[in-house]
Short mmCIF file of C-alpha atoms in Angstrom, two decimals:
data_model
loop_
_atom_site.label_atom_id
_atom_site.label_comp_id
_atom_site.label_asym_id
_atom_site.label_seq_id
_atom_site.Cartn_x
_atom_site.Cartn_y
_atom_site.Cartn_z
CA MET O 1182 9.92 -3.74 5.12
CA ALA O 1183 6.86 -3.62 2.85
CA LEU O 1184 3.15 -3.04 3.51
CA VAL O 1185 0.84 -5.74 3.39
CA ALA O 1186 -1.37 -3.80 0.98
CA GLU O 1187 1.91 -3.79 -1.47
CA VAL O 1188 2.74 -7.48 -1.10
CA MET O 1189 -0.89 -9.01 -1.36
CA GLY O 1190 -2.33 -6.61 -3.48
CA ILE O 1191 -6.47 -6.75 -3.34
CA HIS O 1192 -6.38 -9.47 -1.61
CA ALA O 1193 -4.52 -7.87 1.92
CA HIS O 1194 -8.21 -7.27 2.87
CA VAL O 1195 -9.04 -11.32 4.29
CA LEU O 1196 -6.54 -10.56 6.04
CA ARG O 1197 -8.49 -8.13 7.61
CA ARG O 1198 -10.30 -10.17 9.82
CA TYR O 1199 -7.60 -11.80 11.88
CA GLY O 1200 -6.24 -8.13 12.80
CA VAL O 1201 -4.04 -7.03 10.06
CA SER O 1202 -4.00 -3.60 8.77
CA LEU O 1203 -3.67 -2.95 5.11
CA ASN O 1204 -0.77 -0.24 6.07
CA ASP O 1205 1.02 -2.49 8.75
CA ASP O 1206 4.24 -3.93 7.84
CA VAL O 1207 5.01 -7.58 6.75
CA ASP O 1208 6.69 -8.44 10.55
CA THR O 1209 4.31 -6.71 12.54
CA ALA O 1210 1.01 -9.06 10.47
CA VAL O 1211 3.45 -12.18 10.74
CA ALA O 1212 3.06 -10.97 14.34
CA LYS O 1213 -0.31 -11.08 14.57
CA LEU O 1214 -0.91 -13.92 12.71
CA SER O 1215 1.28 -16.38 13.48
CA ASN O 1216 -0.72 -17.85 16.84
CA VAL O 1217 -4.33 -17.26 14.73
CA ALA O 1218 -3.27 -18.15 11.73
CA PRO O 1219 -0.27 -19.23 11.16
CA HIS O 1220 -0.58 -20.61 7.67
CA LEU O 1221 -1.05 -16.97 6.75
CA ALA O 1222 1.60 -16.25 8.23
CA ARG O 1223 4.00 -18.40 6.66
CA LEU O 1224 2.54 -17.44 3.51
CA LEU O 1225 2.78 -13.83 4.22
CA ARG O 1226 6.74 -14.12 4.64
CA GLU O 1227 7.54 -16.12 1.70
CA ALA O 1228 5.04 -13.88 -0.48
CA SER O 1229 7.14 -11.07 0.87
CA TYR O 1230 10.62 -12.29 0.36
CA LEU O 1231 9.69 -13.24 -3.38
CA LEU O 1232 8.95 -9.70 -3.98
CA SER O 1233 12.00 -8.35 -2.27
CA SER O 1234 14.38 -11.26 -3.90
#
């Protein structure tokens, strides 16, 4: 699974305010974001999917 920094690039720093580390894998980050920022969790999941295709 890709890391948040690989998927989001420089924009990954925005997710730090939600407790997401740049070195978290996408699944971990989505789990952290799902309760506090579900819209960002969906965005991260979709971006990860598009990069892996």
